[in-house]
């Protein structure tokens, strides 16, 4: 179904065809209670941060939230809402994965973005999930725990294989 918009130029009516309407994105639901999340902005009473980090989708009863993509005009959520425990494991995963990406970028002479991408592809293979689903904002608690364990084991094996001085 296409929409038609009429334009008027100097008293002449002309038909202008426009493509399909863009559907509004659904509000994310809370993974913990199933309620629809609310979009909150810095300065609002429910906003969880002291300093502004930009708009968030928030489930206030569960204290679970997720940010939105930068410059998103449609408030597209970055991933799943995260409660305190999941946010803690996401931070651990960031802390474990970022040094690996930085080392790969230095070693292979690639950008940090390419190094992170390769790191996520490797991690997806280790976790046996689709590479598109391997993003810190999309992982659940068990996947984050498993990912931190995989990276820890990789680092331990690497240190064991490297002769000490």
Tab-separated table of C-alpha atoms in Angstrom:
chain	number	residue	atom	x	y	z
A	1	UNK	CA	0.000	0.000	0.000
A	2	UNK	CA	1.539	3.311	-1.050
A	3	UNK	CA	0.534	6.700	0.180
A	4	UNK	CA	-0.179	9.638	-2.058
A	5	UNK	CA	0.589	13.199	-1.142
A	6	UNK	CA	-0.787	16.058	-3.141
A	7	UNK	CA	1.401	19.040	-3.899
A	8	UNK	CA	0.104	22.343	-5.030
A	9	UNK	CA	2.296	24.428	-7.343
A	10	UNK	CA	0.919	27.738	-8.542
A	11	UNK	CA	-2.636	26.487	-8.306
A	12	UNK	CA	-1.862	23.152	-10.037
A	13	UNK	CA	-2.538	19.996	-8.107
A	14	UNK	CA	-0.065	17.162	-8.686
A	15	UNK	CA	0.142	13.696	-7.228
A	16	UNK	CA	3.374	12.654	-5.522
A	17	UNK	CA	3.800	8.994	-4.639
A	18	UNK	CA	5.588	8.104	-1.447
A	19	UNK	CA	6.765	4.669	-0.301
A	20	UNK	CA	5.415	2.638	2.550
A	21	UNK	CA	5.164	4.286	5.951
A	22	UNK	CA	7.895	3.506	8.439
A	23	UNK	CA	6.525	1.481	11.312
A	24	UNK	CA	7.257	2.796	14.779
A	25	UNK	CA	9.591	0.589	16.739
A	26	UNK	CA	7.939	-1.309	19.559
A	27	UNK	CA	8.888	-0.332	23.062
A	28	UNK	CA	11.262	-2.888	24.550
A	29	UNK	CA	9.843	-5.159	27.201
A	30	UNK	CA	11.585	-5.948	30.457
A	31	UNK	CA	13.141	-9.432	30.437
A	32	UNK	CA	12.530	-9.714	34.176
A	33	UNK	CA	8.869	-8.733	34.648
A	34	UNK	CA	7.593	-8.435	31.049
A	35	UNK	CA	6.407	-4.831	31.460
A	36	UNK	CA	6.935	-2.282	28.694
A	37	UNK	CA	9.969	-0.100	29.327
A	38	UNK	CA	9.639	3.667	29.578
A	39	UNK	CA	11.874	6.128	27.760
A	40	UNK	CA	13.537	8.441	30.300
A	41	UNK	CA	15.895	11.331	29.779
A	42	UNK	CA	18.492	13.034	31.999
A	43	UNK	CA	16.847	15.272	34.571
A	44	UNK	CA	13.673	13.200	34.894
A	45	UNK	CA	12.909	11.762	38.333
A	46	UNK	CA	13.206	8.123	37.223
A	47	UNK	CA	16.548	8.641	35.436
A	48	UNK	CA	19.051	6.282	37.171
A	49	UNK	CA	22.339	8.155	36.585
A	50	UNK	CA	23.586	11.234	38.426
A	51	UNK	CA	25.226	12.561	35.273
A	52	UNK	CA	23.501	12.398	31.931
A	53	UNK	CA	24.354	9.445	29.704
A	54	UNK	CA	21.588	10.168	27.254
A	55	UNK	CA	18.087	8.704	26.999
A	56	UNK	CA	17.426	5.210	28.367
A	57	UNK	CA	14.717	2.602	28.195
A	58	UNK	CA	13.895	1.848	31.846
A	59	UNK	CA	11.839	-0.662	33.802
A	60	UNK	CA	11.619	1.189	37.086
A	61	UNK	CA	10.318	-1.680	39.301
A	62	UNK	CA	13.162	-4.000	38.193
A	63	UNK	CA	15.768	-1.217	38.007
A	64	UNK	CA	16.693	-2.534	34.575
A	65	UNK	CA	17.684	-0.251	31.706
A	66	UNK	CA	19.446	0.032	28.375
A	67	UNK	CA	20.665	3.035	26.408
A	68	UNK	CA	19.728	3.969	22.890
A	69	UNK	CA	21.889	4.187	19.786
A	70	UNK	CA	23.642	7.522	19.430
A	71	UNK	CA	21.797	9.908	17.115
A	72	UNK	CA	18.821	7.537	16.938
A	73	UNK	CA	15.761	9.504	15.941
A	74	UNK	CA	13.515	6.554	16.762
A	75	UNK	CA	15.045	5.743	20.198
A	76	UNK	CA	16.331	2.368	19.070
A	77	UNK	CA	17.503	0.413	22.149
A	78	UNK	CA	21.089	-0.858	22.166
A	79	UNK	CA	19.948	-4.307	23.275
A	80	UNK	CA	18.179	-5.968	26.176
A	81	UNK	CA	17.344	-4.250	29.443
A	82	UNK	CA	19.863	-5.123	32.141
A	83	UNK	CA	19.424	-5.273	35.889
A	84	UNK	CA	22.283	-4.611	38.339
A	85	UNK	CA	23.725	-8.137	38.112
A	86	UNK	CA	23.731	-8.195	34.307
A	87	UNK	CA	25.245	-4.688	34.184
A	88	UNK	CA	28.015	-5.911	36.507
A	89	UNK	CA	28.784	-8.878	34.235
A	90	UNK	CA	28.677	-6.670	31.146
A	91	UNK	CA	31.278	-4.412	32.780
A	92	UNK	CA	33.440	-7.488	33.543
A	93	UNK	CA	33.112	-8.625	29.945
A	94	UNK	CA	34.069	-5.168	28.644
A	95	UNK	CA	37.075	-5.171	30.978
A	96	UNK	CA	38.156	-8.603	29.724
A	97	UNK	CA	37.513	-8.048	26.017
A	98	UNK	CA	38.873	-4.528	25.535
A	99	UNK	CA	42.547	-5.333	26.368
A	100	UNK	CA	42.405	-8.223	23.897
A	101	UNK	CA	41.043	-5.917	21.181
A	102	UNK	CA	43.674	-3.266	21.918
A	103	UNK	CA	46.463	-5.874	21.779
A	104	UNK	CA	45.135	-7.233	18.468
A	105	UNK	CA	44.919	-3.718	17.022
A	106	UNK	CA	48.553	-3.052	17.993
A	107	UNK	CA	49.829	-6.474	16.905
A	108	UNK	CA	48.032	-6.670	13.535
A	109	UNK	CA	48.005	-2.948	12.734
A	110	UNK	CA	44.221	-2.833	12.368
A	111	UNK	CA	41.737	-0.315	13.728
A	112	UNK	CA	40.251	-0.909	17.161
A	113	UNK	CA	36.862	-1.366	15.474
A	114	UNK	CA	38.158	-4.176	13.269
A	115	UNK	CA	39.925	-5.769	16.233
A	116	UNK	CA	36.726	-5.683	18.320
A	117	UNK	CA	34.745	-7.132	15.428
A	118	UNK	CA	37.181	-10.024	15.109
A	119	UNK	CA	37.067	-10.494	18.872
A	120	UNK	CA	33.282	-10.745	18.812
A	121	UNK	CA	33.415	-13.260	15.941
A	122	UNK	CA	35.899	-15.378	17.894
A	123	UNK	CA	33.796	-15.119	21.050
A	124	UNK	CA	30.635	-16.080	19.131
A	125	UNK	CA	32.375	-19.234	17.945
A	126	UNK	CA	33.497	-20.066	21.474
A	127	UNK	CA	29.992	-19.489	22.863
A	128	UNK	CA	28.411	-21.318	19.904
A	129	UNK	CA	26.069	-18.437	19.074
A	130	UNK	CA	25.457	-16.481	15.883
A	131	UNK	CA	28.029	-13.714	15.328
A	132	UNK	CA	25.226	-11.131	14.953
A	133	UNK	CA	23.940	-12.096	18.415
A	134	UNK	CA	27.382	-11.732	19.982
A	135	UNK	CA	27.249	-8.181	21.268
A	136	UNK	CA	27.609	-7.230	24.916
A	137	UNK	CA	24.269	-5.413	24.824
A	138	UNK	CA	22.467	-8.501	23.495
A	139	UNK	CA	23.975	-11.156	25.771
A	140	UNK	CA	22.058	-12.453	28.778
A	141	UNK	CA	23.547	-13.120	32.215
A	142	UNK	CA	24.621	-16.708	31.533
A	143	UNK	CA	26.192	-15.771	28.206
A	144	UNK	CA	28.132	-12.919	29.844
A	145	UNK	CA	29.393	-15.263	32.561
A	146	UNK	CA	30.386	-17.841	29.953
A	147	UNK	CA	32.129	-15.187	27.823
A	148	UNK	CA	34.150	-13.909	30.788
A	149	UNK	CA	35.118	-17.525	31.534
A	150	UNK	CA	36.163	-18.174	27.923
A	151	UNK	CA	38.331	-15.062	27.862
A	152	UNK	CA	39.834	-15.916	31.256
A	153	UNK	CA	40.684	-19.421	30.038
A	154	UNK	CA	42.183	-18.020	26.828
A	155	UNK	CA	44.375	-15.613	28.820
A	156	UNK	CA	45.435	-18.395	31.195
A	157	UNK	CA	46.372	-20.678	28.283
A	158	UNK	CA	48.252	-17.845	26.585
A	159	UNK	CA	50.272	-17.092	29.729
A	160	UNK	CA	51.059	-20.793	30.193
A	161	UNK	CA	52.275	-21.079	26.589
A	162	UNK	CA	54.447	-17.948	26.823
A	163	UNK	CA	57.853	-18.649	28.347
A	164	UNK	CA	58.428	-16.535	31.435
A	165	UNK	CA	61.534	-14.425	31.664
